[in-house]
XYZ file of C-alpha atoms in Angstrom:
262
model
C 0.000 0.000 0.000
C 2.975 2.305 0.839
C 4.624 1.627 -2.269
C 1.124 2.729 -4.301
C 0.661 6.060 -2.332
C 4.058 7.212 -3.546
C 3.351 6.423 -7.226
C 0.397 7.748 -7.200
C 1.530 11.202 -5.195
C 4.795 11.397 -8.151
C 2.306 11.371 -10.813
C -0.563 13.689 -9.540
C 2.691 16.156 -9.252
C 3.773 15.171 -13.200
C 0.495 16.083 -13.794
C -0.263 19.227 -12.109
C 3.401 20.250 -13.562
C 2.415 19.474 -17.252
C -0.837 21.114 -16.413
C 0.514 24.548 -15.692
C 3.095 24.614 -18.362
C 0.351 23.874 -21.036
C -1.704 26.617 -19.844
C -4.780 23.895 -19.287
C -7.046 26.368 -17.678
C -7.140 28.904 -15.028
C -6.737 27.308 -10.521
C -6.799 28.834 -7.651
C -3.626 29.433 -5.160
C -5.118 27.586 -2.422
C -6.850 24.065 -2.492
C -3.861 21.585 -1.233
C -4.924 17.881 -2.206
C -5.642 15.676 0.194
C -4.549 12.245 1.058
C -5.364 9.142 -0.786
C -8.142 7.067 0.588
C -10.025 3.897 -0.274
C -13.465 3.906 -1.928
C -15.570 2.328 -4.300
C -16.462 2.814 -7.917
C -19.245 1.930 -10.092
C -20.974 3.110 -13.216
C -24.860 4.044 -14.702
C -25.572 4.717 -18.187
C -23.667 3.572 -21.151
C -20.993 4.735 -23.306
C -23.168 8.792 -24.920
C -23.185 9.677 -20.863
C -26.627 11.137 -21.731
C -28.172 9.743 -18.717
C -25.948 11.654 -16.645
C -27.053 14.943 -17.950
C -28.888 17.188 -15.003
C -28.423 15.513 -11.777
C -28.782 16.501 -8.045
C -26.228 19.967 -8.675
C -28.072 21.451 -11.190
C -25.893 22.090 -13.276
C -28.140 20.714 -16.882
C -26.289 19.902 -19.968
C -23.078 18.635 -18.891
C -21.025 19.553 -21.876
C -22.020 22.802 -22.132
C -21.799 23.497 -18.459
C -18.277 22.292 -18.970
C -17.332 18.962 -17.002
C -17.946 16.907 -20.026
C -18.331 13.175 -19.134
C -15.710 12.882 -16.600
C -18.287 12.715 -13.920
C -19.666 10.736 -11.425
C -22.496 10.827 -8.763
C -21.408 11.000 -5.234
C -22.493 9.109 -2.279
C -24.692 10.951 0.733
C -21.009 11.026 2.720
C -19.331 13.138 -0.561
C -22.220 15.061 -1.767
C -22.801 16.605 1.817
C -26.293 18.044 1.049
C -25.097 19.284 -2.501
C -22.043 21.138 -1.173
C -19.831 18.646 -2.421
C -21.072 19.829 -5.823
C -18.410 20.680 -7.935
C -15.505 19.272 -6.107
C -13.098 16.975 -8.558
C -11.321 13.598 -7.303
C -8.907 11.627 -9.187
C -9.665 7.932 -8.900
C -7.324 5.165 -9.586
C -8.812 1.283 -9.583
C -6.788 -1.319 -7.061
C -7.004 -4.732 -6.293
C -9.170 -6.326 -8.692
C -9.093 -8.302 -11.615
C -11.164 -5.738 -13.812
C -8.591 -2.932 -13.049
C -6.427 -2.173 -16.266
C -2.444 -3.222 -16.658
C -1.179 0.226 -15.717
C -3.926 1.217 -13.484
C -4.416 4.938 -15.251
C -5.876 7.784 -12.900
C -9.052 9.715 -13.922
C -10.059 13.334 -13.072
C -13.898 13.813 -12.653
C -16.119 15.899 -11.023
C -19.159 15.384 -8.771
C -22.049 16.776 -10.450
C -24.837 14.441 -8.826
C -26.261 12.697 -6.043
C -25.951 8.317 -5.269
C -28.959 7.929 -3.163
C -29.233 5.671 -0.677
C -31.175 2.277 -1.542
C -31.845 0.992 2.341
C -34.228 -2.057 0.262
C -30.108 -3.780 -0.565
C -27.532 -4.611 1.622
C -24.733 -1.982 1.794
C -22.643 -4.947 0.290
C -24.954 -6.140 -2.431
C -26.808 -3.299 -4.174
C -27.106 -0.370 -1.712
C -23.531 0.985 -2.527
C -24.376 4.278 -1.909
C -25.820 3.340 1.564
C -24.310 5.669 4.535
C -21.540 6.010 5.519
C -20.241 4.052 2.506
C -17.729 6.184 0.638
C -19.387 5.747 -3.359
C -19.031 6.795 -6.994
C -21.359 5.671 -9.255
C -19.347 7.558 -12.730
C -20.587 7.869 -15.811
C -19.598 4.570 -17.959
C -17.111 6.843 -20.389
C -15.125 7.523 -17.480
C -15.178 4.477 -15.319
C -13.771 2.754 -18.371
C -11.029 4.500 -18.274
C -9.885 3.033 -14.806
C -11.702 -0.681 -15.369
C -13.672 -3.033 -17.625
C -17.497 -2.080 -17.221
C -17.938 -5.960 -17.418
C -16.534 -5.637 -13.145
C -19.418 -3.416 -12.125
C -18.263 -2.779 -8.817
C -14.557 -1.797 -8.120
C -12.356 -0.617 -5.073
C -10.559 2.507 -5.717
C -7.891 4.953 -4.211
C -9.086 8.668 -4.328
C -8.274 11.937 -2.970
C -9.568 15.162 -3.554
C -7.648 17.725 -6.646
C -7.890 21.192 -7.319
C -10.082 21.999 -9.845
C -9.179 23.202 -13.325
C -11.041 24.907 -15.360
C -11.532 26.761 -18.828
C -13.440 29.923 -19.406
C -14.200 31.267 -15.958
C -16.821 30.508 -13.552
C -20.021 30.410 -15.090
C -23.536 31.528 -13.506
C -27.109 30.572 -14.722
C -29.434 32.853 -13.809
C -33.389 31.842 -12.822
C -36.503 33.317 -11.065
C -37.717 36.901 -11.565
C -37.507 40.543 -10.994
C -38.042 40.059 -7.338
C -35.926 36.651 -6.745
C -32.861 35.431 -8.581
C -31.755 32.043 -8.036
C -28.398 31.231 -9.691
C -26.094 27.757 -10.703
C -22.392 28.206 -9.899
C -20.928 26.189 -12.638
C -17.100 25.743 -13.699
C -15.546 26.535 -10.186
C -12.063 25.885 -10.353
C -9.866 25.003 -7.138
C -12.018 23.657 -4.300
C -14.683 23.571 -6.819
C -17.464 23.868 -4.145
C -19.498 27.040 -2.888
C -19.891 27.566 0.707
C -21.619 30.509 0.619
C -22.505 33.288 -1.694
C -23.479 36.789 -2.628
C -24.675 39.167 -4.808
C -24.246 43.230 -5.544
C -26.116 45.369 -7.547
C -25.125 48.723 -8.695
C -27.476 50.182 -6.734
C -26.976 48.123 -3.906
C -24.316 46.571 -1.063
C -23.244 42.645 -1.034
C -26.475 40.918 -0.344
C -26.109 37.486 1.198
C -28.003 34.322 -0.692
C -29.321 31.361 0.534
C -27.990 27.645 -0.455
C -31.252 26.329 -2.363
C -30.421 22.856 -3.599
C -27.547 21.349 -4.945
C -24.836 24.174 -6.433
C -27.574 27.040 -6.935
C -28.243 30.357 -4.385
C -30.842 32.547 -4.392
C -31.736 36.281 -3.190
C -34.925 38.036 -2.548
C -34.310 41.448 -4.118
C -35.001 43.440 -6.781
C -32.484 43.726 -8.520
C -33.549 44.341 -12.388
C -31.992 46.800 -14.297
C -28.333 46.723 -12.209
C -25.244 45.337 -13.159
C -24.329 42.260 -11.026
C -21.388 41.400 -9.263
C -20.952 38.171 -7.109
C -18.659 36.895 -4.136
C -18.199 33.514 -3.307
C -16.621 31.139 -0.577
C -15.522 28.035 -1.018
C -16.909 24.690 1.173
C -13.043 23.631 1.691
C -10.777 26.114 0.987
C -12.735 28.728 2.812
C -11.040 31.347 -0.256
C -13.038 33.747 -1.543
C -13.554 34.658 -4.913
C -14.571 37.951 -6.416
C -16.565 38.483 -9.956
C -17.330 41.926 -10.739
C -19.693 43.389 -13.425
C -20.725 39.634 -14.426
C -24.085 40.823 -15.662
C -25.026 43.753 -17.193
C -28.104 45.769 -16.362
C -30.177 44.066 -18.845
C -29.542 40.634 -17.730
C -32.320 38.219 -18.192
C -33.668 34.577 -16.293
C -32.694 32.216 -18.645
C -29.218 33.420 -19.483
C -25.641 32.381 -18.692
C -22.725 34.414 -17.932
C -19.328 33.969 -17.563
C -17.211 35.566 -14.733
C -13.216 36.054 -14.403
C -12.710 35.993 -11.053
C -10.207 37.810 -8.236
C -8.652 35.864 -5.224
C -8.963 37.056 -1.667
């Protein structure tokens, strides 16, 4: 076991390394990861992913949200009441006979929720049964740790920083009198703690967690450019995006936000 935690710590650092020098996407200066620890892996859907589109985070299409189908539904322990939306782990398959050769690691991010199924055993069905530590991936990206002929796998994880392309994104719902809004694309922790918003006309307004990776305020707050502030579940770092909407914004509509450190 001692001898796989150092291979796998050399080549997370390889890969953060390569990472940075091919400019793969914007991080933040903070997450750390943390140590490996065992799990279990399976997979629902097959190979298009498309039943893993929408899910417990919110956060809809998952391509054009941006995670792709490098994802996987967490168990009750992980998803933590939907702030464990967002957060990436890399996964590696161990001891079995459905594990690849080389044992590759995969990247993906938690963008759903493994409910509990108390009607099966923890051992035989309910794999997503508390406290068990789950992920039930999408099939594209549990086969690239293990056959999908195995259906049920032990795996090393550990928590990565996030990296991400484009920004964070924000999908704005409700109405002139309450906005709700899905973080999307978060890159280091991944997560949201907690979150505000700031109008023009306004100070920093604190929003309530709704469900899964989405806040919401009860304000009007049409016509006023937006800004947002955000804190993240693990890294407790605090990210600033001014101006990400413009007076005009509309429900329906997503907007992409550079974003300071604090």
């Amino acid at each position: 076991m001692a001898s796989l935690l150092r291979s796998l710590s050399f080549l997370v650092v390889v890969a953060a390394v390569v990472g940075r020098a091919m400019g793969a996407g914007y991080s933040t200066p903070v997450f750390k990861a943390t140590p490996w620890k065992l799990a279990y892996a399976t997979f629902y859907g097959d190979e298009s992913a498309s039943e893993t589109m929408g899910g417990a985070c919110g956060y809809g299409n998952l391509f054009s949200s941006g995670y792709g189908t490098a994802t996987a539904a967490l168990s009750s322990v992980l998803f933590k009441n939907g702030y464990g939306c967002g957060q990436c782990f890399q996964l590696r398959c161990v001891n079995s006979k459905w594990c690849y050769k080389y044992s590759p690691m995969v990247t993906i991010t938690g963008t759903n929720l493994c409910p509990p199924n108390w009607a099966q055993d923890s051992n035989n069905g309910g794999w997503c049964n508390p406290p068990r530590t789950h992920f039930d991936m999408a099939k594209p990206a549990f086969m690239k740790i293990a056959q999908w002929n195995g259906g049920i796998v032990p795996v090393m994880f550990r928590r990565v920083a996030c990296i991400r392309r484009g920004g964070v994104r924000l999908s704005f719902q409700g109405n002139g009198y309450w906005l709700l809004v899905y973080v999307m694309n978060v890159a280091g922790g991944g997560d949201i703690a907690s979150m505000w918003v700031k109008g023009s006309k306004t100070g920093w307004i604190s929003m309530s967690h709704n469900w899964g990776a989405s806040y919401q305020a009860f304000a009007t707050l049409g016509g006023q450019a937006l800004s947002f502030k955000f804190t993240s579940y693990t890294s407790h770092e605090t990210l600033i995006a001014y101006n990400v909407a413009p007076p005009n914004w509309q429900t329906g509509m997503t907007y992409s936000a550079n974003v300071n450190f604090h």
